[in-house]
Coordinates of C-alpha atoms in Angstrom, one line a residue:
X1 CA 66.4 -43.3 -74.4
X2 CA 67.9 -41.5 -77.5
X3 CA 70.2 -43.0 -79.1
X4 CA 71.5 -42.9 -82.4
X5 CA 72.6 -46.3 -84.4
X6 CA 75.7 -46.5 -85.9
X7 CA 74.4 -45.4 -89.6
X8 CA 73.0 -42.4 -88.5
X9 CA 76.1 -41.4 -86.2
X10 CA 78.3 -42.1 -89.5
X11 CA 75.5 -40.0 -91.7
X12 CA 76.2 -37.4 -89.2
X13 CA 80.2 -37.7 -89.7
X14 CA 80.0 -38.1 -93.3
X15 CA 77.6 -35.2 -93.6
X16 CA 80.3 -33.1 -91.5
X17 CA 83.3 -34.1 -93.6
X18 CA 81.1 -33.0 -96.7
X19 CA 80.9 -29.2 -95.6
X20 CA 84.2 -28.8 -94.6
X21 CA 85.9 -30.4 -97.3
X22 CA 86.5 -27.7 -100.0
X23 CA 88.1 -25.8 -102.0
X24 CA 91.3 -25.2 -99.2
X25 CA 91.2 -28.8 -98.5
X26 CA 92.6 -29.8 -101.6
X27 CA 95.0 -27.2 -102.1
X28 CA 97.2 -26.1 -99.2
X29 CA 98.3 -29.2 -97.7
X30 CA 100.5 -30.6 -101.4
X31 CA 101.7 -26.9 -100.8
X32 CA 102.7 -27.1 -97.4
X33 CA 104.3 -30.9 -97.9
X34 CA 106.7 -29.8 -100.7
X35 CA 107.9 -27.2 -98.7
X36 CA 107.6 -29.0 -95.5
X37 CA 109.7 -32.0 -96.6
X38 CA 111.1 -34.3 -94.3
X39 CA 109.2 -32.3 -91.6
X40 CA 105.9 -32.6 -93.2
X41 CA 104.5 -34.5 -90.8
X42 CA 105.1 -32.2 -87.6
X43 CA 103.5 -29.4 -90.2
X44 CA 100.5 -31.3 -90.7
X45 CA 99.9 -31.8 -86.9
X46 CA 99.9 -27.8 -86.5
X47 CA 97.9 -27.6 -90.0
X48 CA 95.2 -30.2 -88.6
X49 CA 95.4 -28.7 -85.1
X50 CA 94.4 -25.3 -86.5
X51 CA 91.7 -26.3 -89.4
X52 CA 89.7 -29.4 -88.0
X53 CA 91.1 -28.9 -84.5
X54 CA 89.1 -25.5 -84.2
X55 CA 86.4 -26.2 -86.2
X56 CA 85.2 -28.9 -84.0
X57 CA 86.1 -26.7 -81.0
X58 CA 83.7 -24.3 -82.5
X59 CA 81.2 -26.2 -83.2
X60 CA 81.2 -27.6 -79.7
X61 CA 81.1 -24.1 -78.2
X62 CA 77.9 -23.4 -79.9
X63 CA 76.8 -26.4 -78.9
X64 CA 76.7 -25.7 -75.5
X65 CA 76.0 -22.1 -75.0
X66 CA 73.1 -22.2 -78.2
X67 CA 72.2 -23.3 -81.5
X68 CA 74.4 -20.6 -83.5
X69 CA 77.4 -18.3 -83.7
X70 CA 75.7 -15.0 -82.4
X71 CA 75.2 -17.3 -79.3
X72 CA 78.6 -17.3 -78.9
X73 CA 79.3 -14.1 -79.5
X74 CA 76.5 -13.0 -76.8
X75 CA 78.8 -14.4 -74.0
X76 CA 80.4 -10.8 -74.6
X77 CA 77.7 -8.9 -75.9
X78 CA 74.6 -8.4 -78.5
X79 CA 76.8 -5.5 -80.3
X80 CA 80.1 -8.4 -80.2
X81 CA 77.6 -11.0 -81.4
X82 CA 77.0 -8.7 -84.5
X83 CA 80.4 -7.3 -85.3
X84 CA 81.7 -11.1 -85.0
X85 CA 78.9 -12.9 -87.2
X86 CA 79.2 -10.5 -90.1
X87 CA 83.2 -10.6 -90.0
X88 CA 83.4 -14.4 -90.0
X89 CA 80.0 -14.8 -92.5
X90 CA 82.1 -12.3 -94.7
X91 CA 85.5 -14.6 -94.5
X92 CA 84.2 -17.9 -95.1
X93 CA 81.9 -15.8 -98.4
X94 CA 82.8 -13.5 -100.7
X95 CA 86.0 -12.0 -99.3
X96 CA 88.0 -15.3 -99.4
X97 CA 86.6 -18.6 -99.3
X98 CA 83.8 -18.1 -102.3
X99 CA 86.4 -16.3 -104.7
X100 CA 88.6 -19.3 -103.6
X101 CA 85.9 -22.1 -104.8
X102 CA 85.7 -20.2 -108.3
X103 CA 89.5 -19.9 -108.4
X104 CA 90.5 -23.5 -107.5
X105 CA 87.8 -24.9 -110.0
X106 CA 89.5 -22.7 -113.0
X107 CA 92.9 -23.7 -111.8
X108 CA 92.2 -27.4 -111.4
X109 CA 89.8 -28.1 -114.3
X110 CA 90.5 -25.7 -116.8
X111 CA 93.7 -23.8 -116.5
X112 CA 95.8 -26.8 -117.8
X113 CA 94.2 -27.3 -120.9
X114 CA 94.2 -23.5 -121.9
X115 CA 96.9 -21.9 -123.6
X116 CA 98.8 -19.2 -121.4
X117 CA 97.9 -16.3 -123.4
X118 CA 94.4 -16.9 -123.1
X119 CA 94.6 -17.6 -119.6
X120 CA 92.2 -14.7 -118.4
X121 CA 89.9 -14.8 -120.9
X122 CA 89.4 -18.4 -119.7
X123 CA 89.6 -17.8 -116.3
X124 CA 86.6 -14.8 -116.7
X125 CA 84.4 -17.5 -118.7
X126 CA 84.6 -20.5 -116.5
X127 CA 84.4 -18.3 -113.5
X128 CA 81.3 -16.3 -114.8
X129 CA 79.7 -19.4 -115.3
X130 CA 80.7 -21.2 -112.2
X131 CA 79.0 -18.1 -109.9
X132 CA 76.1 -17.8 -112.0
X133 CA 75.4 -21.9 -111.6
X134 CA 76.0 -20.8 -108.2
X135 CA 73.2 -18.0 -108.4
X136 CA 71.0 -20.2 -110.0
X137 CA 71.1 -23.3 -107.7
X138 CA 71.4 -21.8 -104.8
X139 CA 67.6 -20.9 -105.1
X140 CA 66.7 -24.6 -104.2
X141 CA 70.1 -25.5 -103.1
X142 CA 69.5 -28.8 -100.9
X143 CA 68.9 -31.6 -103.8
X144 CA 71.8 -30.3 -106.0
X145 CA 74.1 -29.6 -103.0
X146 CA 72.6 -33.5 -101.9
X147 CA 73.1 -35.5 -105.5
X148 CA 76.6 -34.3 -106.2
X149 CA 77.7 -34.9 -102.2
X150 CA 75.9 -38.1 -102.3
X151 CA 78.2 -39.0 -105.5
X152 CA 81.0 -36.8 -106.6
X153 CA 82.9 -36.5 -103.1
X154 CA 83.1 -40.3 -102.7
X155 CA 84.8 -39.4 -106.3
X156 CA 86.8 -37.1 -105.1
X157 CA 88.2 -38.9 -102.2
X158 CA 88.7 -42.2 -104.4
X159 CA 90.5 -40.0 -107.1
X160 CA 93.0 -38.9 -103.9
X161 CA 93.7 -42.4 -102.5
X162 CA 94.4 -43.5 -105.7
X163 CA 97.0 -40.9 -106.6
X164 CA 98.5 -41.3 -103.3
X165 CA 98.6 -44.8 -103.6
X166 CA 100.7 -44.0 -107.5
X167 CA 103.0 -42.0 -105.4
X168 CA 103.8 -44.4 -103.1
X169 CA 103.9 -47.6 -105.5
X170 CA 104.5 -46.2 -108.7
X171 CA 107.7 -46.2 -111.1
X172 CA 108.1 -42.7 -111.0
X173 CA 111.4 -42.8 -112.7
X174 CA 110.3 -42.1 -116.5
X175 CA 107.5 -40.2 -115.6
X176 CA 107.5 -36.2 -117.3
X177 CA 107.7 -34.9 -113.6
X178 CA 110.4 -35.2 -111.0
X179 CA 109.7 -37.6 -107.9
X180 CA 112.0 -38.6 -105.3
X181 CA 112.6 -39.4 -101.9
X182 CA 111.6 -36.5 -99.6
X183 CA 114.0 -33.9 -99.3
X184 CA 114.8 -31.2 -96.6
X185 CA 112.6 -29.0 -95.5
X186 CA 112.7 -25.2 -96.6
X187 CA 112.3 -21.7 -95.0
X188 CA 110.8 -21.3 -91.6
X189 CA 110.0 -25.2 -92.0
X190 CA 113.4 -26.1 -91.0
X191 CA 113.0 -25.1 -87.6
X192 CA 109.3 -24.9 -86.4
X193 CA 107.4 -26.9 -89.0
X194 CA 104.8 -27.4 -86.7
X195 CA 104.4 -24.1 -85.9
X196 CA 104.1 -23.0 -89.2
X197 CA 101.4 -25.9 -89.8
X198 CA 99.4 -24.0 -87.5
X199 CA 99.1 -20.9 -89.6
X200 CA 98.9 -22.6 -92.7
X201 CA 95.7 -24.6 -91.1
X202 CA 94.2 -21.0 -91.0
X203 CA 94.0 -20.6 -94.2
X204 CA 91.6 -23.7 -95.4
X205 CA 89.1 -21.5 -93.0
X206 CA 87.5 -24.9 -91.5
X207 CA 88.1 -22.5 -87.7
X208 CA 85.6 -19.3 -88.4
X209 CA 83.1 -22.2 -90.4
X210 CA 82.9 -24.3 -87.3
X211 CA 80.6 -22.1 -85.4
X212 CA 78.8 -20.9 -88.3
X213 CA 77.8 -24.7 -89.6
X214 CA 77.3 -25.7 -86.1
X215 CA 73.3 -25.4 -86.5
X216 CA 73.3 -27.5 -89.6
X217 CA 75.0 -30.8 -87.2
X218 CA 72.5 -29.3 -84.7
X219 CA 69.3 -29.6 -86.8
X220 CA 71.2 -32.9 -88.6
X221 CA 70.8 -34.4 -85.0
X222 CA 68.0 -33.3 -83.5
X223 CA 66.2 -34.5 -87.4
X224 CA 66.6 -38.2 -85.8
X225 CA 64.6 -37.2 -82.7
X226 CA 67.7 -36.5 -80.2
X227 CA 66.0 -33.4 -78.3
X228 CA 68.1 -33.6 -75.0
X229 CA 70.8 -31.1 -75.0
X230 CA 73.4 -33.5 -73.5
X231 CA 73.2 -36.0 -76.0
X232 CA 72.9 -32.8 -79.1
X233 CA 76.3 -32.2 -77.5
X234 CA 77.3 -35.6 -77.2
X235 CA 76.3 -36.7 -81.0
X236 CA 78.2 -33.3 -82.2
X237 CA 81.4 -34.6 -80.3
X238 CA 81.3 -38.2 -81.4
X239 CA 80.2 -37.3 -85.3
X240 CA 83.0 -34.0 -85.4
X241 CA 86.1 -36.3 -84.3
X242 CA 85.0 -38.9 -86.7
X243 CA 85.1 -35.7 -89.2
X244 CA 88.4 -34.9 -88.1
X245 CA 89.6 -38.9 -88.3
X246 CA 88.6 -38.4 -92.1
X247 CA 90.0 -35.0 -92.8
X248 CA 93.1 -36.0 -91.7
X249 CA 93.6 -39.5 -93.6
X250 CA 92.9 -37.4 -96.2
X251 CA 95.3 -34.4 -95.3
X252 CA 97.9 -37.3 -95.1
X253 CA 97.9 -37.9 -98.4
X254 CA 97.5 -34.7 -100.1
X255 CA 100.8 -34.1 -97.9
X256 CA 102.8 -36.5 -98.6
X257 CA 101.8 -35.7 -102.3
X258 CA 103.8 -33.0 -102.4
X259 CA 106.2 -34.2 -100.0
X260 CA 107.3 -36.7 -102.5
X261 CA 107.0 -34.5 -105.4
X262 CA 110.5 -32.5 -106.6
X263 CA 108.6 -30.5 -109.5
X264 CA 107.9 -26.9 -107.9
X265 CA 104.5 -25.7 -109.0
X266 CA 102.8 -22.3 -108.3
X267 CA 100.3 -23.3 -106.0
X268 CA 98.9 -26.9 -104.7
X269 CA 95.9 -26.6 -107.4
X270 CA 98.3 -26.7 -110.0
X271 CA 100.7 -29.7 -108.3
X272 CA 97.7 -31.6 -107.9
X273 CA 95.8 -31.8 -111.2
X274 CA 100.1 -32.3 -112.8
X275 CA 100.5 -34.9 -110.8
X276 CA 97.3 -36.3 -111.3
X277 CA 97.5 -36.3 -115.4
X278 CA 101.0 -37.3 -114.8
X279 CA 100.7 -40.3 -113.1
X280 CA 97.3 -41.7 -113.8
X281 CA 97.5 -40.2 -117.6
X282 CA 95.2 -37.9 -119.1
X283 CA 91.8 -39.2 -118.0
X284 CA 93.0 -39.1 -113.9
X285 CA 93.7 -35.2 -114.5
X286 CA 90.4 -34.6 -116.1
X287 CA 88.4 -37.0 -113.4
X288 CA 90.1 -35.0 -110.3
X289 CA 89.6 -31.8 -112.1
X290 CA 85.8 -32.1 -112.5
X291 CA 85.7 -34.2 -109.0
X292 CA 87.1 -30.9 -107.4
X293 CA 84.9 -28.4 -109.6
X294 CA 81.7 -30.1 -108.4
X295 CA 82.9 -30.3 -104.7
X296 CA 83.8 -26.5 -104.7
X297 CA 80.2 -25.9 -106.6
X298 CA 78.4 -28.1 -103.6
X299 CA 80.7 -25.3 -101.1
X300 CA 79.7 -22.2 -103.0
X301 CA 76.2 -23.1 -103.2
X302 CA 76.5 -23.4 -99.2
X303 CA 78.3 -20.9 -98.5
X304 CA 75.9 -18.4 -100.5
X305 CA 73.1 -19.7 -98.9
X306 CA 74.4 -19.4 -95.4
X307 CA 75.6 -15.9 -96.2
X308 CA 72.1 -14.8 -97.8
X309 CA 69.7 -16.4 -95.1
X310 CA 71.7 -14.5 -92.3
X311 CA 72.3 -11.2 -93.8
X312 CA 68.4 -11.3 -95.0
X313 CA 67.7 -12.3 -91.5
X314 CA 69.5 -9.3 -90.6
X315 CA 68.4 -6.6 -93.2
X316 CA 64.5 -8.2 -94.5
X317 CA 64.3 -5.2 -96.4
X318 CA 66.8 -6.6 -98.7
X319 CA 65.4 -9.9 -100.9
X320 CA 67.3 -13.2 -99.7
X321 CA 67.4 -13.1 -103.9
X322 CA 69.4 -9.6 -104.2
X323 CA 72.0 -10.6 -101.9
X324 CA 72.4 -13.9 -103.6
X325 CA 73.2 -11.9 -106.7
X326 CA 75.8 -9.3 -105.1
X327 CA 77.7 -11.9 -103.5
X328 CA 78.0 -13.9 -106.5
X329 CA 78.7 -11.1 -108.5
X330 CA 81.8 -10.0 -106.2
X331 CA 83.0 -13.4 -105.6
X332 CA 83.4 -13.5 -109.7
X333 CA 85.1 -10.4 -109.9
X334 CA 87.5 -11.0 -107.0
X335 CA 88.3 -14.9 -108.3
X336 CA 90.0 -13.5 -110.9
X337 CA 92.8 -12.3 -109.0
X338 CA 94.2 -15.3 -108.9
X339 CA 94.3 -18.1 -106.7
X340 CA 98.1 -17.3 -105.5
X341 CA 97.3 -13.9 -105.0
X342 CA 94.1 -14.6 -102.9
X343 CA 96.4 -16.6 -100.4
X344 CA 99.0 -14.0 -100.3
X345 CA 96.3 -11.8 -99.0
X346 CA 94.0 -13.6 -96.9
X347 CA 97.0 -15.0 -94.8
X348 CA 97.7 -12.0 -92.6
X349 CA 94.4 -10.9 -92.2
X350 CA 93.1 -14.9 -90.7
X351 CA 96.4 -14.6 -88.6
X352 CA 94.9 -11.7 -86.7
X353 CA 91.5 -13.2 -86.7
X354 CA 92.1 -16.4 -85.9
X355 CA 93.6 -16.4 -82.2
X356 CA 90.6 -13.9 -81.2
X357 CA 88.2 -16.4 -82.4
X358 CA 90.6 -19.0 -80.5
X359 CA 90.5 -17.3 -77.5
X360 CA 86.6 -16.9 -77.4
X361 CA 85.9 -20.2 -78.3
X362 CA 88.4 -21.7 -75.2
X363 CA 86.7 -19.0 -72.8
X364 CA 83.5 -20.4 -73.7
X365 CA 84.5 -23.9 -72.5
X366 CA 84.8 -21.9 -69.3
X367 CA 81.5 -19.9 -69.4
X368 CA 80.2 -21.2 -65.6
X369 CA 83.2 -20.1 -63.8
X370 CA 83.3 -16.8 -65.5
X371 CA 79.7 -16.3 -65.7
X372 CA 78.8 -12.7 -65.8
X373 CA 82.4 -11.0 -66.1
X374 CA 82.5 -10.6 -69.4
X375 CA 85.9 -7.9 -68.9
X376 CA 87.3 -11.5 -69.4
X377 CA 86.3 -12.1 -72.4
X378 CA 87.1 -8.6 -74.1
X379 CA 90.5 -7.8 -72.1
X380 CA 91.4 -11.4 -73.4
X381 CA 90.2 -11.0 -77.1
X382 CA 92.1 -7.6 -76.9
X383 CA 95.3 -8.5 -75.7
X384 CA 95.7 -11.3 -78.3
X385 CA 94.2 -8.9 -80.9
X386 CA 97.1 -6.2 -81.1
X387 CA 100.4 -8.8 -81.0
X388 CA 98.2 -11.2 -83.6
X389 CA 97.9 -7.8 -86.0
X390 CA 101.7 -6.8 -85.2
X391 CA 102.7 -10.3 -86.0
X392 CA 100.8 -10.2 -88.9
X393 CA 102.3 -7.3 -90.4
X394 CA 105.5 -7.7 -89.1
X395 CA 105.2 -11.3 -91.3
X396 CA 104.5 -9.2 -94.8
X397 CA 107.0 -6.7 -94.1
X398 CA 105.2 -4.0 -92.3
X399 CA 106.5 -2.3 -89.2
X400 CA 105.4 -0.6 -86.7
X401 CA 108.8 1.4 -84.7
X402 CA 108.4 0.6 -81.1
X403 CA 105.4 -1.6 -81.0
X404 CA 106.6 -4.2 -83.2
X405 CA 110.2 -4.4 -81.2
X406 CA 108.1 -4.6 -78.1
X407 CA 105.7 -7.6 -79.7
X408 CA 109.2 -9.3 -80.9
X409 CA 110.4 -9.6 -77.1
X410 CA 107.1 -11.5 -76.3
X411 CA 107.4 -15.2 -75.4
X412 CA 106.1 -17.5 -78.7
X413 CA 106.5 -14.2 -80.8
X414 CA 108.7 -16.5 -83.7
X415 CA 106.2 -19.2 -83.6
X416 CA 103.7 -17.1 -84.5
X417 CA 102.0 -17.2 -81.1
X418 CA 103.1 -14.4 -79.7
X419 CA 99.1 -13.5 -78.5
X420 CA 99.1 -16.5 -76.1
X421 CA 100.9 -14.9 -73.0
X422 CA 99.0 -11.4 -73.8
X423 CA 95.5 -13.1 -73.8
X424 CA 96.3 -14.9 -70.7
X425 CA 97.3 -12.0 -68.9
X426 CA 94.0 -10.4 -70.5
X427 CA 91.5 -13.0 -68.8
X428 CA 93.7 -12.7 -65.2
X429 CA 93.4 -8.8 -65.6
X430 CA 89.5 -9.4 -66.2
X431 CA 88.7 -11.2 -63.6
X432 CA 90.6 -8.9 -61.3
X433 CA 88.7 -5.8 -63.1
X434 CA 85.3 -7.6 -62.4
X435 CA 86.5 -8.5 -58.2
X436 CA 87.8 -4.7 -57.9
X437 CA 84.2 -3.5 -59.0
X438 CA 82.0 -5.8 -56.8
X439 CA 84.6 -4.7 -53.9
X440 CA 83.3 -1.5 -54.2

């Protein structure tokens, strides 16, 4: 019988937690808490729902339909399959999450020791050397990537229970930064905190990596002789919620980091290493802030791998090496817009993303009742497409005249879910496309 021992199912969970614990991990969640406030905790329900929540709903859709994310996508077609792969493969590389690793290391383990004049020139150097470490390495990426999971994210971790557990024992009260009890929540928190949770779990990016690192659990499993397909599945379900128990103890914390924290800072990079040096004194600040660099190295080395082998995979005539240096090259140029300004830009475009990748990914869990009508898939990806980019506009301030008012009548449209009833309808309209045809 197959069956995996305890120790290797949590090697599985632990090896999970590593690859999705990066760079937007650390960072949103202090973010979201401070604004969240006394509502933080319905945010981080939406926040976990949409980051871990997804993921592992991704991963278990390629599970069962393949071994990778163009498996997926084949449920609509080959032409799909491609257009999707490259779209997500360029999200979670060197259009956001990449630039992201190389921001987040300058932020937390550099920026606060540099004077503010010499601020770019800093952020240039440590950058230019974090992506070229990146390029190097990632030419024999799976001992470095191994050593510094093996050691530095137990690190990491340790270094965030201990400054949750200052914030919640601590003195705070002669301390350089302001602490307190929490206070009330702000903005669009006030009123559908958990709603807003949700969109701010899009942007850590854990949903579009799901499916992508779904053949690494795969391979992980079937590496300690588990061949049957029900038990792949099975081992992927039982190691990806243990991931998700992890991800968010730690999302706790980070949250109620910045729930508890008065001081407003930029971004949750900055809070994080402040109140790190703050609290736990110099050496805490510089421990987190070389704890986080080598965690967001161990991501961008993946990352760049992934993105190389499939795009060699897809064009041989261009070296696996070549493509390694492109992407490492625009990741460093694109870092250096600055952390706060790569959120501000990534948001709308993962809000009109995310629900078609939602809505594939819950189709999928439905693949032997739909079977060959794929109209149900694309009517359904295409009716939560247009309100997800109308929302998504409409949410930085661009209109659209009719459209938009139209969007704003439809149910869930405030909560940001206004593609729900639209993708719905979609699938129904689908499978009464598909019916018609045969009828004739």
């Amino acid at each position: 019988m197959e069956k995996l021992n305890m120790k290797q199912i949590m090697s599985l969970t632990l090896t999970l937690f590593a690859i999705f614990f990066g760079a937007g991990n650390m960072i949103f969640p202090p973010a979201m808490g401070q604004v969240a406030g006394e509502h933080y905790l319905q945010a981080l329900a939406g926040f976990i729902l949409t980051d871990a929540g997804i993921a592992l709903l991704g991963m278990i859709a390629v599970v069962l339909v393949g071994n990778k994310i163009m498996d997926l996508g084949d449920l609509v077609s080959r032409r799909f399959s491609l257009i999707l792969s490259v779209t997500v493969y360029l999200l979670i590389g060197p259009l956001f999450a990449l630039p992201r690793a190389g921001s987040v290391s300058y932020e937390l383990a550099v920026r606060p020791y540099v004077p503010e004049d010499y601020g770019w020139l800093a952020s240039l150097l440590v950058t230019a050397v974090f992506f070229s470490l990146t390029y190097y390495l990632s030419r024999n990426p799976s001992k470095v990537v191994d050593i510094i999971g093996k050691y530095m994210t137990p690190v990491l971790i340790i270094s965030i229970v201990l400054l949750y557990l200052a914030c919640l024992f601590l003195d705070k009260s002669q301390h350089a930064l302001q602490y307190g009890p929490i206070q009330e929540a702000q903005g669009e928190y006030q009123d559908i905190a958990f709603f807003k949770g949700m969109i701010e779990g899009y942007n850590a990016l854990d949903g579009p990596a799901g499916p992508v690192f779904a053949i690494i659990i795969i391979n992980a499993v079937t590496g300690f002789q588990v061949k049957e397909r029900k038990h792949v599945v099975k081992y992927t379900v039982i190691s990806g919620i243990g991931a998700v128990v992890i991800l968010s103890g730690i999302y706790y914390m980070l949250t109620y980091i910045g729930a508890t924290t008065h001081t407003v800072f930029e971004n949750g990079g900055v809070l994080l290493h402040e109140v790190a040096s703050d609290l736990l004194g110099p050496a805490g600040g510089l421990v987190l802030g070389a704890s986080v660099f080598l965690a967001c190295m161990t991501t961008s080395i993946g990352l760049t791998t992934s993105f190389a082998d499939y795009f060699h995979e897809l064009c041989p005539s261009v070296s696996y090496r070549k493509i390694t240096a492109m992407v490492c090259l625009f990741s460093f140029a694109v870092s250096n817009v600055g952390l706060s300004y790569l959120i501000a830009v990534s948001q709308p475009v993962l809000m009109i993303i995310y629900p078609v990748l939602i809505v594939l990914i819950l189709l999928s869990f439905f693949r032997k009742w739909i079977g060959e009508k794929k109209m149900v898939y694309i009517l359904s990806m295409a009716a939560a497409f247009v309100p997800a980019f109308l929302n998504a506009m409409d949410n930085i301030g661009m209109t659209f005249g009719i459209l938009t008012e139209y969007a704003r009548k439809l149910p869930f449209y405030q909560l940001h879910l206004g593609w729900i009833v639209p993708a719905v309808c979609g699938a129904v309209a689908g499978l009464c496309f598909t019916k018609k045809n045969r009828a004739r």
